[in-house]
Backbone as JSON Lines, residues from 0, in Angstrom:
{"i":0,"aa":"M","n":[-64.65,1.51,-63.46],"ca":[-64.95,2.5,-62.47],"c":[-65.5,1.87,-61.46]}
{"i":1,"aa":"A","n":[-64.95,1.82,-60.36],"ca":[-65.61,1.37,-58.87],"c":[-66.58,1.56,-58.73]}
{"i":2,"aa":"D","n":[-68.01,1.07,-58.19],"ca":[-69.47,1.68,-57.79],"c":[-69.07,2.13,-56.42]}
{"i":3,"aa":"L","n":[-69.2,3.2,-55.9],"ca":[-68.78,3.73,-54.44],"c":[-70.49,3.69,-53.87]}
{"i":4,"aa":"A","n":[-70.5,3.07,-52.5],"ca":[-71.56,2.86,-52.08],"c":[-72.01,4.27,-51.31]}
{"i":5,"aa":"E","n":[-72.94,4.5,-51.48],"ca":[-73.39,5.31,-50.42],"c":[-73.09,5.73,-48.95]}
{"i":6,"aa":"P","n":[-72.59,6.71,-48.83],"ca":[-71.96,6.81,-47.33],"c":[-73.11,6.29,-46.3]}
{"i":7,"aa":"T","n":[-73.24,5.95,-45.14],"ca":[-74.07,6.15,-44.27],"c":[-73.9,6.6,-43.1]}
{"i":8,"aa":"L","n":[-74.58,7.33,-42.66],"ca":[-74.44,8.67,-41.34],"c":[-75.16,7.98,-40.34]}
{"i":9,"aa":"M","n":[-74.62,8.59,-39.2],"ca":[-75.0,8.03,-38.14],"c":[-76.23,8.7,-37.72]}
{"i":10,"aa":"P","n":[-76.94,8.37,-37.67],"ca":[-78.36,9.15,-36.56],"c":[-77.77,10.23,-35.58]}
{"i":11,"aa":"A","n":[-78.51,11.55,-35.82],"ca":[-78.32,12.84,-34.94],"c":[-77.71,12.58,-33.72]}
{"i":12,"aa":"A","n":[-78.66,11.5,-32.97],"ca":[-78.67,11.16,-31.8],"c":[-77.72,10.46,-31.08]}
{"i":13,"aa":"E","n":[-77.28,9.52,-32.11],"ca":[-75.86,8.89,-31.76],"c":[-74.63,9.61,-31.76]}
{"i":14,"aa":"A","n":[-74.65,10.66,-32.63],"ca":[-73.41,11.54,-32.68],"c":[-73.54,12.54,-31.55]}
{"i":15,"aa":"D","n":[-74.71,12.78,-31.3],"ca":[-74.81,13.72,-29.89],"c":[-74.26,12.89,-28.82]}
{"i":16,"aa":"A","n":[-74.92,11.8,-28.48],"ca":[-74.35,11.1,-27.45],"c":[-72.59,10.74,-27.18]}
{"i":17,"aa":"I","n":[-72.12,10.48,-28.74],"ca":[-70.52,10.07,-28.61],"c":[-69.96,11.85,-28.48]}
{"i":18,"aa":"A","n":[-70.44,12.85,-28.51],"ca":[-69.88,14.05,-28.62],"c":[-69.96,14.14,-27.09]}
{"i":19,"aa":"A","n":[-71.2,13.86,-26.52],"ca":[-71.24,14.44,-25.04],"c":[-70.48,13.38,-24.23]}
{"i":20,"aa":"L","n":[-70.26,12.53,-24.62],"ca":[-68.98,11.71,-23.86],"c":[-67.64,11.96,-24.16]}
{"i":21,"aa":"A","n":[-67.38,12.38,-25.41],"ca":[-65.95,12.8,-25.62],"c":[-65.7,14.09,-25.23]}
{"i":22,"aa":"K","n":[-66.89,14.91,-24.69],"ca":[-66.82,16.33,-24.13],"c":[-66.23,15.76,-22.4]}
{"i":23,"aa":"A","n":[-67.29,14.93,-22.09],"ca":[-66.75,14.75,-20.89],"c":[-65.65,13.98,-20.21]}
{"i":24,"aa":"L","n":[-64.93,13.54,-21.24],"ca":[-63.48,12.93,-21.05],"c":[-62.5,14.08,-21.28]}
{"i":25,"aa":"A","n":[-63.05,15.25,-21.91],"ca":[-61.68,15.94,-22.38],"c":[-61.38,16.82,-21.45]}
{"i":26,"aa":"H","n":[-61.2,16.95,-20.03],"ca":[-60.78,17.36,-19.34],"c":[-59.95,16.87,-18.08]}
{"i":27,"aa":"P","n":[-58.71,16.67,-18.0],"ca":[-57.9,16.15,-17.21],"c":[-58.18,15.74,-15.82]}
{"i":28,"aa":"A","n":[-58.83,16.71,-15.0],"ca":[-59.7,16.55,-13.78],"c":[-60.73,15.56,-13.78]}
{"i":29,"aa":"R","n":[-61.69,15.43,-15.02],"ca":[-62.75,14.46,-15.23],"c":[-61.89,12.82,-15.57]}
{"i":30,"aa":"V","n":[-60.65,13.01,-16.29],"ca":[-60.13,11.73,-16.59],"c":[-59.69,11.41,-14.86]}
{"i":31,"aa":"R","n":[-59.38,12.15,-14.49],"ca":[-58.62,11.81,-12.63],"c":[-59.62,11.0,-11.67]}
{"i":32,"aa":"I","n":[-61.12,11.71,-12.19],"ca":[-62.39,11.31,-11.29],"c":[-62.75,10.07,-11.66]}
{"i":33,"aa":"I","n":[-62.7,9.73,-13.13],"ca":[-63.21,8.24,-13.75],"c":[-62.02,7.45,-13.17]}
{"i":34,"aa":"A","n":[-60.87,7.84,-13.69],"ca":[-59.62,6.76,-12.53],"c":[-60.13,6.63,-11.35]}
{"i":35,"aa":"F","n":[-60.27,7.55,-10.67],"ca":[-60.5,7.23,-8.96],"c":[-61.68,6.43,-8.99]}
{"i":36,"aa":"L","n":[-62.59,6.54,-9.3],"ca":[-63.79,5.95,-9.56],"c":[-63.87,4.41,-10.01]}
{"i":37,"aa":"L","n":[-62.86,4.34,-10.77],"ca":[-62.33,2.77,-11.32],"c":[-61.83,1.85,-10.71]}
{"i":38,"aa":"S","n":[-60.72,2.65,-9.29],"ca":[-60.35,2.03,-8.32],"c":[-60.85,1.79,-7.05]}
{"i":39,"aa":"R","n":[-62.38,1.93,-7.41],"ca":[-63.39,1.47,-6.15],"c":[-64.38,0.84,-6.53]}
{"i":40,"aa":"P","n":[-65.46,0.17,-6.0],"ca":[-66.83,0.25,-6.62],"c":[-67.68,1.43,-6.39]}
{"i":41,"aa":"G","n":[-67.78,2.14,-5.58],"ca":[-68.16,3.33,-5.44],"c":[-67.45,4.32,-4.43]}
{"i":42,"aa":"C","n":[-68.0,5.64,-4.23],"ca":[-67.53,6.3,-3.38],"c":[-68.55,7.96,-3.18]}
{"i":43,"aa":"I","n":[-68.14,8.12,-2.13],"ca":[-68.93,9.42,-1.21],"c":[-67.68,10.62,-2.08]}
{"i":44,"aa":"G","n":[-68.67,11.48,-2.2],"ca":[-68.22,12.8,-3.0],"c":[-67.0,13.37,-2.53]}
{"i":45,"aa":"G","n":[-66.99,13.25,-1.29],"ca":[-65.88,14.02,-0.56],"c":[-64.36,13.14,-0.27]}
{"i":46,"aa":"D","n":[-64.73,11.73,-0.83],"ca":[-63.22,11.39,-0.87],"c":[-62.99,11.48,-2.65]}
{"i":47,"aa":"I","n":[-63.91,12.0,-3.51],"ca":[-63.08,12.51,-4.57],"c":[-62.53,13.72,-4.69]}
{"i":48,"aa":"V","n":[-63.24,14.7,-3.73],"ca":[-62.29,16.08,-3.36],"c":[-61.09,15.63,-2.8]}
{"i":49,"aa":"D","n":[-60.94,14.99,-1.9],"ca":[-59.75,14.75,-1.13],"c":[-58.72,14.24,-2.14]}
{"i":50,"aa":"E","n":[-59.08,13.01,-2.93],"ca":[-58.43,12.44,-4.12],"c":[-57.81,13.08,-5.52]}
{"i":51,"aa":"V","n":[-58.61,13.98,-6.09],"ca":[-58.35,15.25,-6.91],"c":[-57.73,16.14,-6.65]}
{"i":52,"aa":"G","n":[-57.95,16.56,-5.16],"ca":[-56.82,17.76,-4.78],"c":[-57.49,19.28,-5.18]}
{"i":53,"aa":"L","n":[-59.06,18.99,-5.58],"ca":[-59.5,20.47,-6.43],"c":[-60.4,21.07,-5.61]}
{"i":54,"aa":"A","n":[-61.14,22.3,-5.1],"ca":[-61.83,22.74,-4.58],"c":[-63.34,21.74,-4.72]}
{"i":55,"aa":"Q","n":[-64.38,21.77,-3.46],"ca":[-65.59,21.02,-3.69],"c":[-66.19,21.48,-5.05]}
{"i":56,"aa":"S","n":[-66.39,22.99,-5.06],"ca":[-67.51,23.45,-5.88],"c":[-66.55,23.06,-7.45]}
{"i":57,"aa":"T","n":[-65.72,22.92,-7.66],"ca":[-64.81,22.4,-8.9],"c":[-65.07,21.17,-9.06]}
{"i":58,"aa":"V","n":[-64.84,20.07,-8.12],"ca":[-65.36,18.71,-8.35],"c":[-67.15,18.65,-8.38]}
{"i":59,"aa":"S","n":[-67.67,19.61,-7.97],"ca":[-69.04,19.06,-8.28],"c":[-69.47,19.34,-9.79]}
{"i":60,"aa":"E","n":[-69.03,20.46,-10.06],"ca":[-68.82,20.89,-11.47],"c":[-68.62,19.81,-12.68]}
{"i":61,"aa":"H","n":[-66.98,19.12,-12.44],"ca":[-66.9,17.99,-13.27],"c":[-68.34,16.72,-13.08]}
{"i":62,"aa":"L","n":[-68.06,16.64,-11.61],"ca":[-69.27,15.8,-11.23],"c":[-70.62,15.79,-12.15]}
{"i":63,"aa":"R","n":[-71.06,16.98,-12.17],"ca":[-72.03,17.35,-13.15],"c":[-72.31,17.03,-14.42]}
{"i":64,"aa":"I","n":[-70.92,17.29,-15.41],"ca":[-70.88,17.16,-16.42],"c":[-70.54,15.79,-16.8]}
{"i":65,"aa":"L","n":[-69.86,14.85,-15.77],"ca":[-69.94,13.44,-16.15],"c":[-70.92,12.8,-15.94]}
{"i":66,"aa":"K","n":[-72.22,13.46,-15.0],"ca":[-73.24,12.91,-15.07],"c":[-74.45,12.99,-16.06]}
{"i":67,"aa":"A","n":[-74.05,14.3,-16.59],"ca":[-74.87,14.89,-17.84],"c":[-74.8,13.79,-18.97]}
{"i":68,"aa":"S","n":[-73.56,13.26,-18.99],"ca":[-73.25,12.5,-20.29],"c":[-73.46,11.13,-19.61]}
{"i":69,"aa":"G","n":[-74.18,10.64,-18.72],"ca":[-74.1,9.09,-18.41],"c":[-73.1,8.18,-18.05]}
{"i":70,"aa":"L","n":[-71.73,8.9,-17.79],"ca":[-70.65,8.04,-17.6],"c":[-70.35,7.74,-15.98]}
{"i":71,"aa":"V","n":[-71.14,8.87,-14.67],"ca":[-71.63,8.6,-13.88],"c":[-72.77,8.94,-13.16]}
{"i":72,"aa":"V","n":[-72.91,7.72,-12.22],"ca":[-74.3,8.04,-11.44],"c":[-74.03,8.43,-10.3]}
{"i":73,"aa":"G","n":[-75.03,8.98,-9.66],"ca":[-74.88,9.66,-8.18],"c":[-76.37,9.34,-7.51]}
{"i":74,"aa":"T","n":[-76.09,8.52,-6.3],"ca":[-77.27,7.8,-5.4],"c":[-77.0,8.86,-4.1]}
{"i":75,"aa":"F","n":[-78.22,9.5,-3.77],"ca":[-78.05,10.04,-2.28],"c":[-78.53,9.15,-1.42]}
{"i":76,"aa":"E","n":[-77.57,9.1,-0.39],"ca":[-77.7,8.35,0.81],"c":[-77.32,9.32,1.75]}
{"i":77,"aa":"H","n":[-78.27,9.97,2.5],"ca":[-78.45,11.1,3.29],"c":[-77.44,10.95,4.6]}
{"i":78,"aa":"P","n":[-76.41,11.81,4.43],"ca":[-76.14,13.14,4.1],"c":[-75.35,13.22,3.03]}
{"i":79,"aa":"R","n":[-75.03,12.15,2.08],"ca":[-73.86,12.0,1.31],"c":[-74.47,11.57,-0.12]}
{"i":80,"aa":"I","n":[-73.97,11.81,-0.89],"ca":[-73.89,11.36,-2.23],"c":[-72.63,10.06,-2.51]}
{"i":81,"aa":"C","n":[-73.57,9.35,-3.22],"ca":[-72.42,8.1,-3.64],"c":[-72.4,7.86,-5.13]}
{"i":82,"aa":"Y","n":[-70.73,8.2,-5.74],"ca":[-70.95,8.19,-7.0],"c":[-70.39,6.93,-7.34]}
{"i":83,"aa":"A","n":[-70.57,6.65,-8.72],"ca":[-70.44,5.13,-9.45],"c":[-70.01,5.09,-11.15]}
{"i":84,"aa":"L","n":[-69.46,4.5,-11.6],"ca":[-69.65,4.67,-12.86],"c":[-70.82,3.64,-13.5]}
{"i":85,"aa":"D","n":[-71.13,3.87,-14.69],"ca":[-71.88,3.22,-15.48],"c":[-71.34,3.06,-16.9]}
{"i":86,"aa":"P","n":[-70.98,1.78,-16.97],"ca":[-69.84,1.29,-17.9],"c":[-70.77,1.11,-19.65]}
{"i":87,"aa":"A","n":[-71.81,0.88,-19.29],"ca":[-73.05,0.96,-20.21],"c":[-73.05,2.02,-21.01]}
{"i":88,"aa":"A","n":[-72.68,3.39,-20.48],"ca":[-72.89,4.53,-20.97],"c":[-71.94,4.79,-22.25]}
{"i":89,"aa":"L","n":[-70.94,3.85,-21.99],"ca":[-69.88,4.13,-22.93],"c":[-70.05,3.23,-24.45]}
{"i":90,"aa":"A","n":[-71.05,2.5,-24.45],"ca":[-71.3,2.1,-25.7],"c":[-71.48,2.82,-27.1]}
{"i":91,"aa":"P","n":[-72.05,3.79,-26.88],"ca":[-71.72,4.45,-28.33],"c":[-70.39,4.97,-28.73]}
{"i":92,"aa":"L","n":[-69.41,5.16,-27.88],"ca":[-67.93,5.7,-27.91],"c":[-67.07,4.72,-28.18]}
{"i":93,"aa":"Q","n":[-67.57,3.48,-27.47],"ca":[-66.93,2.07,-27.69],"c":[-67.0,1.62,-29.05]}
{"i":94,"aa":"G","n":[-68.51,1.89,-29.81],"ca":[-69.12,1.35,-30.79],"c":[-67.85,2.14,-32.4]}
{"i":95,"aa":"M","n":[-67.99,3.33,-31.8],"ca":[-67.44,3.93,-32.89],"c":[-65.57,3.98,-32.95]}
{"i":96,"aa":"I","n":[-65.34,3.71,-31.5],"ca":[-63.55,3.55,-31.58],"c":[-63.54,2.02,-32.3]}
{"i":97,"aa":"G","n":[-64.41,1.18,-31.91],"ca":[-64.1,-0.24,-32.59],"c":[-64.14,-0.34,-34.02]}
{"i":98,"aa":"A","n":[-65.39,0.29,-34.53],"ca":[-65.37,0.89,-36.16],"c":[-64.32,1.68,-36.65]}
{"i":99,"aa":"I","n":[-63.37,2.44,-35.97],"ca":[-62.04,2.82,-36.13],"c":[-61.18,2.49,-36.57]}
{"i":100,"aa":"A","n":[-60.94,1.5,-35.25],"ca":[-60.15,0.59,-35.33],"c":[-59.85,-0.83,-36.15]}
{"i":101,"aa":"A","n":[-61.23,-1.23,-36.42],"ca":[-61.45,-2.04,-37.61],"c":[-60.92,-1.77,-38.97]}
{"i":102,"aa":"R","n":[-61.07,-0.24,-39.42],"ca":[-61.28,-0.18,-40.59],"c":[-59.41,0.53,-40.61]}
{"i":103,"aa":"A","n":[-58.65,0.78,-39.58],"ca":[-57.39,1.37,-39.51],"c":[-56.91,-0.3,-39.47]}
{"i":104,"aa":"A","n":[-57.26,-1.47,-39.36],"ca":[-56.58,-2.89,-39.08],"c":[-56.91,-2.91,-40.86]}
{"i":105,"aa":"G","n":[-57.4,-2.52,-41.65],"ca":[-57.89,-2.97,-42.97],"c":[-56.97,-2.55,-43.71]}
{"i":106,"aa":"D","n":[-57.11,-2.27,-45.31],"ca":[-56.02,-1.69,-46.26],"c":[-56.39,-0.25,-46.27]}
{"i":107,"aa":"G","n":[-55.66,0.51,-45.61],"ca":[-55.78,2.28,-45.48],"c":[-56.04,2.65,-46.66]}
{"i":108,"aa":"A","n":[-55.57,2.03,-47.9],"ca":[-55.32,2.64,-49.1],"c":[-56.97,2.66,-49.67]}
{"i":109,"aa":"A","n":[-57.59,1.77,-49.25],"ca":[-58.89,1.22,-49.64],"c":[-59.85,2.48,-48.91]}
{"i":110,"aa":"N","n":[-59.59,3.19,-48.14],"ca":[-60.6,3.82,-47.47],"c":[-60.47,5.4,-48.1]}
{"i":111,"aa":"C","n":[-59.45,5.64,-49.16],"ca":[-59.49,6.78,-49.91],"c":[-59.89,7.16,-51.15]}
{"i":112,"aa":"Y","n":[-60.52,7.75,-51.15],"ca":[-61.25,8.12,-52.59],"c":[-60.31,8.71,-53.62]}
{"i":113,"aa":"T","n":[-59.68,8.33,-54.58],"ca":[-59.21,9.13,-55.7],"c":[-59.57,9.1,-56.96]}
{"i":114,"aa":"P","n":[-59.62,10.21,-57.24],"ca":[-60.8,10.7,-58.86],"c":[-60.06,9.79,-59.7]}
{"i":115,"aa":"A","n":[-60.91,9.51,-60.62],"ca":[-60.18,8.84,-62.08],"c":[-59.15,9.83,-62.65]}
{"i":116,"aa":"G","n":[-58.18,9.47,-63.04],"ca":[-56.6,10.06,-63.55],"c":[-56.08,10.82,-62.49]}
{"i":117,"aa":"R","n":[-55.88,10.63,-61.45],"ca":[-55.33,11.31,-60.62],"c":[-54.36,10.28,-59.52]}
{"i":118,"aa":"T","n":[-53.21,10.35,-59.28],"ca":[-52.48,9.72,-58.56],"c":[-52.29,10.09,-56.76]}
{"i":119,"aa":"R","n":[-52.18,9.38,-56.28],"ca":[-51.7,9.85,-55.11],"c":[-50.55,10.25,-55.01]}
């Protein structure tokens, strides 16, 4: 019988960080904001409102969520706020996606546990 290694669980803080990133990316308007910020090195909040086509208060709420996740940073340049992406914030999510891709590239059958005497 093959010796099954004890599974290694990720620390709760890392799981929380990945979940926050996934939640921040889980809305089409926030994905459009990220895409807009990718198209320029930084921008003023009003530019985002014009580009995304949502009310200023709605864009502000989406930016609050993106900032809370760390994906977006805002610097106050009176009387405006300039927003930019922080690519380093994606490291936890990128690591998990890389691990999933690496496993998918391997033998998928080896990833499935089948109790002795049972067939798939």
